[in-house]
Amino acid sequence: MIMDQTFMKEAILEAKKAEAKGEVPIGAVIVHEGKIIARGHNERELTQRVLSHAELVAMERASEKLDTWRLEGCSLYVSLEPCQMCAGAIVQARMDRVVYGAADPKSGCAGSLMNLLQVDAFNHQVSVTSGVLSEECGLLLSNFFKKIREKKNW
């Protein structure tokens, strides 16, 4: 659990980088053999690309680092529960584990709305640990959206 918190703190640092760029504060790190091999944060507004979610950015970098699309033996730490797009990519990449902070009741696909990471019919299932530093992760998001609402009302 201590290692999970340590790596989640790194994902939170990535989320703060996204926020500093005006992006929704979501961050991710990928760990292989006990070390962070890739980092990513939300870049959708900056790139205007739907695929620029924190998880997918980190996965792309991990694939480059390992020189393979198969991310077996890797764990993904992400500040917000993965959506359906990211969950599908995680399964396709054959990642071992996902650890997330805040649950996403509107589009979470690692247990909130559904759990695409552990569908028995798929050829691969991913271990899931939820709620690691959930309060801190959730506050990042709620404070971000609160600021946006305040700007709109100003």
CSV table of C-alpha atoms in Angstrom, one decimal:
chain,number,residue,atom,x,y,z
A,1,MET,CA,0.0,0.0,0.0
A,2,ILE,CA,2.9,2.4,0.7
A,3,MET,CA,4.3,1.8,-2.8
A,4,ASP,CA,0.9,2.4,-4.2
A,5,GLN,CA,0.7,5.8,-2.4
A,6,THR,CA,4.2,6.7,-3.5
A,7,PHE,CA,3.5,6.1,-7.2
A,8,MET,CA,0.0,7.7,-6.9
A,9,LYS,CA,1.8,10.9,-5.6
A,10,GLU,CA,3.8,10.9,-8.8
A,11,ALA,CA,0.6,10.6,-10.8
A,12,ILE,CA,-0.8,13.6,-8.8
A,13,LEU,CA,2.3,15.6,-9.7
A,14,GLU,CA,1.5,14.8,-13.4
A,15,ALA,CA,-2.1,15.9,-12.8
A,16,LYS,CA,-0.9,19.2,-11.4
A,17,LYS,CA,1.2,19.7,-14.6
A,18,ALA,CA,-2.0,19.3,-16.6
A,19,GLU,CA,-3.8,21.8,-14.5
A,20,ALA,CA,-1.0,24.4,-14.9
A,21,LYS,CA,-1.6,24.1,-18.7
A,22,GLY,CA,-5.4,24.6,-18.3
A,23,GLU,CA,-6.1,20.9,-18.8
A,24,VAL,CA,-8.4,18.8,-16.6
A,25,PRO,CA,-6.0,17.6,-13.9
A,26,ILE,CA,-5.5,14.0,-14.6
A,27,GLY,CA,-2.1,12.4,-14.3
A,28,ALA,CA,-0.6,8.9,-14.8
A,29,VAL,CA,2.6,7.0,-14.3
A,30,ILE,CA,3.6,3.5,-15.5
A,31,VAL,CA,5.7,1.3,-13.3
A,32,HIS,CA,7.8,-1.6,-14.5
A,33,GLU,CA,10.0,-3.6,-12.2
A,34,GLY,CA,9.5,-1.2,-9.4
A,35,LYS,CA,10.5,1.9,-11.3
A,36,ILE,CA,8.6,4.6,-13.2
A,37,ILE,CA,9.2,4.2,-16.9
A,38,ALA,CA,6.7,6.6,-18.2
A,39,ARG,CA,4.6,9.7,-17.2
A,40,GLY,CA,1.7,11.4,-18.8
A,41,HIS,CA,-1.0,13.9,-18.1
A,42,ASN,CA,-4.1,15.1,-19.8
A,43,GLU,CA,-3.2,17.0,-23.0
A,44,ARG,CA,-6.6,17.0,-24.9
A,45,GLU,CA,-7.1,20.8,-25.0
A,46,LEU,CA,-3.5,21.5,-25.9
A,47,THR,CA,-3.3,18.9,-28.7
A,48,GLN,CA,-7.0,18.9,-29.7
A,49,ARG,CA,-6.8,15.1,-29.9
A,50,VAL,CA,-9.3,12.9,-28.3
A,51,LEU,CA,-6.6,10.3,-27.6
A,52,SER,CA,-4.5,12.6,-25.4
A,53,HIS,CA,-5.8,11.2,-22.1
A,54,ALA,CA,-3.1,10.9,-19.4
A,55,GLU,CA,-3.2,7.1,-19.5
A,56,LEU,CA,-2.8,6.9,-23.3
A,57,VAL,CA,0.0,9.5,-23.2
A,58,ALA,CA,1.9,7.5,-20.5
A,59,MET,CA,1.2,4.2,-22.4
A,60,GLU,CA,2.7,5.5,-25.6
A,61,ARG,CA,5.8,6.6,-23.8
A,62,ALA,CA,6.1,3.3,-22.0
A,63,SER,CA,5.8,1.4,-25.3
A,64,GLU,CA,8.6,3.6,-26.7
A,65,LYS,CA,10.7,2.9,-23.6
A,66,LEU,CA,10.2,-0.9,-23.7
A,67,ASP,CA,10.1,-1.0,-27.5
A,68,THR,CA,6.9,-3.0,-27.5
A,69,TRP,CA,3.1,-2.3,-27.5
A,70,ARG,CA,2.7,-5.1,-24.9
A,71,LEU,CA,3.0,-3.6,-21.5
A,72,GLU,CA,3.0,-6.9,-19.6
A,73,GLY,CA,4.6,-6.6,-16.2
A,74,CYS,CA,3.5,-3.0,-16.0
A,75,SER,CA,1.3,-1.2,-13.5
A,76,LEU,CA,-0.6,2.0,-14.4
A,77,TYR,CA,-1.2,4.6,-11.6
A,78,VAL,CA,-3.8,7.2,-12.6
A,79,SER,CA,-5.4,9.9,-10.5
A,80,LEU,CA,-8.9,9.3,-12.0
A,81,GLU,CA,-10.6,6.0,-12.9
A,82,PRO,CA,-10.0,5.2,-16.5
A,83,CYS,CA,-12.8,5.8,-19.1
A,84,GLN,CA,-13.9,3.2,-21.6
A,85,MET,CA,-11.4,4.2,-24.2
A,86,CYS,CA,-8.5,4.0,-21.8
A,87,ALA,CA,-9.7,0.8,-20.2
A,88,GLY,CA,-9.9,-0.8,-23.6
A,89,ALA,CA,-6.3,0.3,-24.4
A,90,ILE,CA,-5.1,-1.0,-21.1
A,91,VAL,CA,-6.6,-4.5,-21.8
A,92,GLN,CA,-5.2,-4.5,-25.3
A,93,ALA,CA,-1.8,-3.6,-24.0
A,94,ARG,CA,-2.0,-6.5,-21.6
A,95,MET,CA,-1.1,-4.4,-18.5
A,96,ASP,CA,-0.9,-6.3,-15.2
A,97,ARG,CA,-2.5,-3.8,-12.9
A,98,VAL,CA,-4.3,-0.5,-12.7
A,99,VAL,CA,-4.3,1.6,-9.5
A,100,TYR,CA,-6.5,4.7,-9.5
A,101,GLY,CA,-7.4,7.5,-7.1
A,102,ALA,CA,-10.8,9.1,-7.6
A,103,ALA,CA,-13.7,7.1,-8.9
A,104,ASP,CA,-15.5,8.5,-11.9
A,105,PRO,CA,-19.3,7.9,-11.5
A,106,LYS,CA,-20.0,9.4,-15.0
A,107,SER,CA,-17.6,7.5,-17.2
A,108,GLY,CA,-15.4,5.2,-15.0
A,109,CYS,CA,-14.9,1.8,-16.6
A,110,ALA,CA,-12.8,0.2,-13.9
A,111,GLY,CA,-15.7,-0.4,-11.5
A,112,SER,CA,-18.0,2.6,-11.3
A,113,LEU,CA,-20.2,2.4,-14.4
A,114,MET,CA,-18.8,-1.0,-15.5
A,115,ASN,CA,-15.5,-2.8,-15.3
A,116,LEU,CA,-14.0,-3.3,-18.7
A,117,LEU,CA,-10.7,-4.3,-17.1
A,118,GLN,CA,-12.0,-7.6,-15.8
A,119,VAL,CA,-14.4,-8.9,-18.4
A,120,ASP,CA,-14.1,-12.7,-18.3
A,121,ALA,CA,-14.9,-13.0,-22.0
A,122,PHE,CA,-11.8,-10.9,-23.0
A,123,ASN,CA,-8.5,-12.7,-23.5
A,124,HIS,CA,-6.8,-10.6,-20.7
A,125,GLN,CA,-8.0,-9.2,-17.4
A,126,VAL,CA,-6.3,-6.5,-15.4
A,127,SER,CA,-5.9,-6.4,-11.6
A,128,VAL,CA,-7.6,-3.2,-10.2
A,129,THR,CA,-6.9,-1.3,-7.0
A,130,SER,CA,-9.2,1.7,-6.4
A,131,GLY,CA,-9.3,4.6,-4.0
A,132,VAL,CA,-5.6,5.2,-3.4
A,133,LEU,CA,-5.3,8.8,-2.2
A,134,SER,CA,-8.8,9.3,-3.5
A,135,GLU,CA,-9.5,12.4,-1.4
A,136,GLU,CA,-6.5,14.2,-2.8
A,137,CYS,CA,-7.2,13.1,-6.3
A,138,GLY,CA,-10.8,14.1,-6.1
A,139,LEU,CA,-10.1,17.5,-4.6
A,140,LEU,CA,-7.8,18.3,-7.6
A,141,LEU,CA,-10.7,17.7,-9.9
A,142,SER,CA,-13.5,19.3,-7.9
A,143,ASN,CA,-11.4,22.5,-7.2
A,144,PHE,CA,-10.5,22.7,-10.9
A,145,PHE,CA,-14.1,22.5,-12.0
A,146,LYS,CA,-15.2,24.9,-9.2
A,147,LYS,CA,-12.7,27.5,-10.6
A,148,ILE,CA,-14.2,27.0,-14.1
A,149,ARG,CA,-17.7,27.5,-12.9
A,150,GLU,CA,-16.7,30.6,-11.0
A,151,LYS,CA,-15.1,32.1,-14.1
A,152,LYS,CA,-18.2,31.5,-16.1
A,153,ASN,CA,-20.4,33.2,-13.5
A,154,TRP,CA,-18.0,36.1,-13.2
